[in-house]
Amino acid sequence: MSSVADNIRKIRDDIVEAARRAHRDPSGVRLMGVTKTVDDQRIDEAIRTGLDIIGENYVQEGKRKIEAMGKTLEWHLIGHLQTNKCKYAVRLFDMIHSVDRLKLARELDKRAGIAGTTMDILVEVNVSGEESKSGVTLQAALPLIREISTFEHIKVKGLMTMPPWFDDPEDARPYFVDLRKLGARIAKENIPGVEMKELSMGMSQDYRVAVEEGATIVRIGTAIFGERSYV
Ligand SMILES: *Cc1c(COP(=O)(O)O)cnc(C)c1O
């Protein structure tokens, strides 16, 4: 079995190659290690090898790990967030990728204000429109971002998506293209306080394609840490 460090090195190489194919600067792509269910020892190995970001799906699990491991790099929340967890999330995480409704944004704004911070967020877009997926629709993204832009304590930094799962990662390409185009369209609106610099897209299966289409953060679990075991 290959080690966490070997896996990360291989993924880094792949990212560089994919960026070059698309005539992009590879330093514009950050590697997130997605650590749901992963034990602390392997997370530690990954951090030492040189991840840019750790991504956690759950506030509770993230809290425990951040307290155990310290904040030597950025920790982002990528999973579905309930409004009653916002007060913890704003104190723990450097960015939240899963903002997909006004009520959640409003609560994050309030809690960030109380905590005396400004929370960086991404708006999650359900590009495929699958009912099982969270995320705002392509059509609703701009109106939502306009409303969020009026909040003082949260700042929109870009977009996040999760395409459907395909055997062939090429099939995910149109969804990445749609997210990039949406980001470009929103950027043209020049909404005060809104930046469209991040595209959080690409996972173990399809990160090469995502980088070719403009990803700035790839979120990778299995390809770094192996299959997850849910107990
Ligand atoms: C689990 C997860 C990932 C990582 O998935 P892998 O296929 O294991 O790389 C990325 N993004 C989100 C939102 C996830 O929940």
XYZ file of C-alpha atoms and ligand atoms in Angstrom:
246
model
C 0.000 0.000 0.000
C 1.338 3.438 -0.853
C 1.906 5.916 1.958
C 0.054 9.153 2.524
C 3.222 11.052 1.605
C 3.621 9.123 -1.683
C -0.001 9.776 -2.556
C 0.331 13.501 -1.930
C 3.473 13.730 -4.054
C 1.762 11.956 -6.933
C -1.298 14.199 -6.714
C 0.922 17.296 -6.639
C 2.645 16.086 -9.809
C -0.713 15.456 -11.461
C -1.905 18.941 -10.523
C 1.202 20.515 -12.046
C 0.707 18.545 -15.274
C -3.001 19.347 -15.485
C -2.341 23.047 -14.859
C 0.309 23.107 -17.604
C -2.034 21.426 -20.054
C -4.431 24.307 -19.436
C -1.659 26.936 -19.539
C -2.271 27.771 -15.899
C 0.237 28.535 -13.164
C 0.242 25.428 -10.920
C 0.715 27.621 -7.851
C -2.835 28.835 -8.411
C -4.165 25.453 -7.278
C -4.288 24.580 -3.582
C -4.492 21.008 -2.336
C -7.011 20.266 0.374
C -6.838 16.967 2.267
C -10.357 15.822 3.145
C -10.092 14.083 6.495
C -13.534 12.809 7.464
C -13.066 9.524 9.408
C -9.256 9.736 9.024
C -7.219 9.167 12.199
C -4.961 11.846 13.647
C -1.730 10.040 12.866
C -2.397 9.965 9.129
C -3.613 13.559 9.139
C -0.385 14.503 10.851
C 1.643 12.689 8.188
C -0.290 14.536 5.482
C 0.289 17.902 7.136
C 4.016 17.206 7.405
C 4.188 16.251 3.718
C 2.704 19.606 2.862
C -0.993 20.075 2.365
C -2.313 23.609 1.933
C -5.662 23.063 3.628
C -7.530 20.483 5.712
C -11.212 20.014 4.846
C -13.688 18.730 7.411
C -17.311 17.749 6.827
C -18.565 18.050 10.385
C -18.181 20.837 12.929
C -17.799 18.461 15.905
C -15.144 16.297 14.265
C -13.282 19.364 13.045
C -13.332 20.941 16.487
C -11.798 17.897 18.122
C -9.063 17.625 15.479
C -8.198 21.320 15.460
C -7.849 21.251 19.225
C -5.694 18.114 19.058
C -3.511 19.171 16.130
C -3.362 22.920 16.264
C -3.767 25.391 13.435
C -0.551 25.126 11.482
C -2.484 25.387 8.230
C -5.947 26.447 7.095
C -8.986 24.385 8.111
C -12.063 24.657 5.910
C -15.578 23.346 6.473
C -16.877 21.592 3.351
C -19.905 19.650 4.636
C -23.522 20.644 5.095
C -23.826 23.179 7.915
C -26.813 23.448 10.234
C -27.693 26.903 11.514
C -27.347 25.803 15.148
C -23.648 24.980 14.533
C -22.746 28.377 13.043
C -21.602 29.808 16.356
C -18.879 27.159 16.575
C -18.049 27.143 12.859
C -17.129 30.835 12.724
C -14.585 30.377 15.521
C -13.023 27.202 14.134
C -12.734 27.473 10.371
C -10.887 29.757 7.956
C -13.439 29.263 5.188
C -16.854 27.637 4.762
C -17.498 26.069 1.336
C -21.111 25.029 1.794
C -23.226 28.196 2.011
C -26.315 27.555 -0.080
C -29.174 29.460 1.522
C -29.925 32.920 2.838
C -30.947 31.754 6.293
C -27.570 30.100 6.803
C -25.704 33.155 5.525
C -27.670 35.406 7.842
C -26.859 33.231 10.863
C -23.165 33.060 9.909
C -23.091 36.840 9.589
C -24.646 37.254 13.008
C -22.330 34.739 14.669
C -19.201 36.093 12.988
C -20.184 39.557 14.196
C -20.547 38.313 17.774
C -17.190 36.530 17.518
C -15.602 39.719 16.189
C -14.426 38.125 12.945
C -15.169 38.180 9.244
C -15.937 34.765 7.778
C -14.786 33.872 4.271
C -17.340 31.738 2.459
C -17.960 30.024 -0.848
C -21.415 29.582 -2.297
C -22.160 25.940 -3.059
C -23.834 25.453 -6.420
C -25.788 22.359 -7.419
C -24.839 22.523 -11.095
C -26.434 19.196 -12.033
C -29.710 19.967 -10.278
C -29.809 16.487 -8.708
C -32.351 16.481 -5.914
C -30.102 14.571 -3.534
C -27.467 17.320 -3.630
C -27.246 20.462 -1.583
C -26.333 23.730 -3.230
C -28.154 26.610 -4.824
C -29.235 26.276 -8.473
C -27.240 27.976 -11.241
C -30.067 30.472 -11.678
C -30.389 31.309 -7.983
C -26.677 31.811 -7.300
C -26.386 35.452 -8.401
C -29.488 36.677 -6.505
C -28.269 34.855 -3.374
C -24.807 36.386 -3.667
C -26.324 39.868 -4.097
C -28.176 39.427 -0.827
C -25.169 38.004 0.988
C -23.039 40.925 -0.202
C -25.045 43.231 2.060
C -23.881 41.349 5.162
C -21.011 42.895 7.043
C -19.298 39.915 8.631
C -19.171 37.348 5.822
C -17.297 37.694 2.559
C -17.955 35.725 -0.614
C -14.674 34.467 -2.102
C -15.967 32.200 -4.855
C -17.960 29.077 -5.672
C -17.946 25.389 -4.806
C -19.549 22.399 -6.523
C -19.804 18.627 -6.442
C -20.719 17.093 -9.804
C -22.491 13.724 -9.999
C -20.254 10.666 -9.729
C -19.116 9.228 -13.067
C -16.925 6.241 -13.912
C -15.252 8.404 -16.527
C -14.051 11.716 -15.013
C -14.345 13.332 -18.462
C -18.103 13.244 -17.932
C -17.711 15.667 -15.012
C -16.067 18.302 -17.226
C -19.264 20.125 -18.304
C -20.180 20.730 -14.655
C -16.783 22.264 -13.922
C -17.096 24.422 -17.038
C -20.535 25.607 -15.920
C -19.200 26.599 -12.501
C -16.283 28.502 -14.042
C -18.615 30.354 -16.414
C -20.958 31.202 -13.575
C -18.036 32.597 -11.595
C -16.958 34.729 -14.548
C -20.489 36.010 -15.035
C -20.821 36.971 -11.372
C -17.374 38.608 -11.370
C -18.541 40.894 -14.198
C -21.303 42.248 -11.970
C -18.653 43.878 -9.755
C -20.732 43.446 -6.618
C -19.091 45.391 -3.774
C -17.302 43.091 -1.316
C -17.739 39.999 -3.506
C -14.688 38.256 -4.967
C -14.808 35.382 -7.444
C -11.248 34.176 -7.020
C -11.906 30.636 -5.702
C -13.369 27.670 -7.556
C -13.538 24.746 -5.140
C -14.037 21.731 -7.399
C -12.486 18.345 -8.104
C -12.188 15.293 -5.839
C -10.147 12.067 -5.964
C -11.842 10.832 -9.093
C -11.832 13.968 -11.206
C -9.328 16.533 -9.869
C -7.202 16.527 -13.027
C -10.187 17.551 -15.139
C -11.202 20.141 -12.524
C -7.737 21.713 -12.603
C -7.865 21.860 -16.407
C -11.138 23.765 -16.048
C -9.930 26.282 -13.506
C -10.141 24.790 -9.998
C -8.239 26.810 -7.385
C -8.923 24.358 -4.545
C -9.171 20.594 -5.095
C -10.735 18.589 -2.248
C -9.152 15.159 -2.013
C -9.846 12.386 0.471
C -9.597 8.830 -0.846
C -6.651 9.396 -3.185
C -4.598 10.637 -0.213
C -5.830 8.537 2.690
C -7.325 5.428 1.036
C -10.892 4.186 1.266
C -12.841 5.537 4.206
C -14.089 3.085 6.794
C -17.320 4.192 8.409
C -17.864 2.513 11.745
C -15.694 13.483 1.035
C -15.669 14.744 0.252
C -14.625 15.024 -0.648
C -13.497 14.061 -0.943
O -13.954 12.956 -1.665
P -12.922 11.856 -2.257
O -13.657 11.251 -3.377
O -12.654 10.899 -1.145
O -11.716 12.575 -2.682
C -14.641 16.257 -1.288
N -15.621 17.163 -1.091
C -16.645 16.928 -0.239
C -17.684 17.954 -0.062
C -16.699 15.707 0.453
O -17.734 15.475 1.260
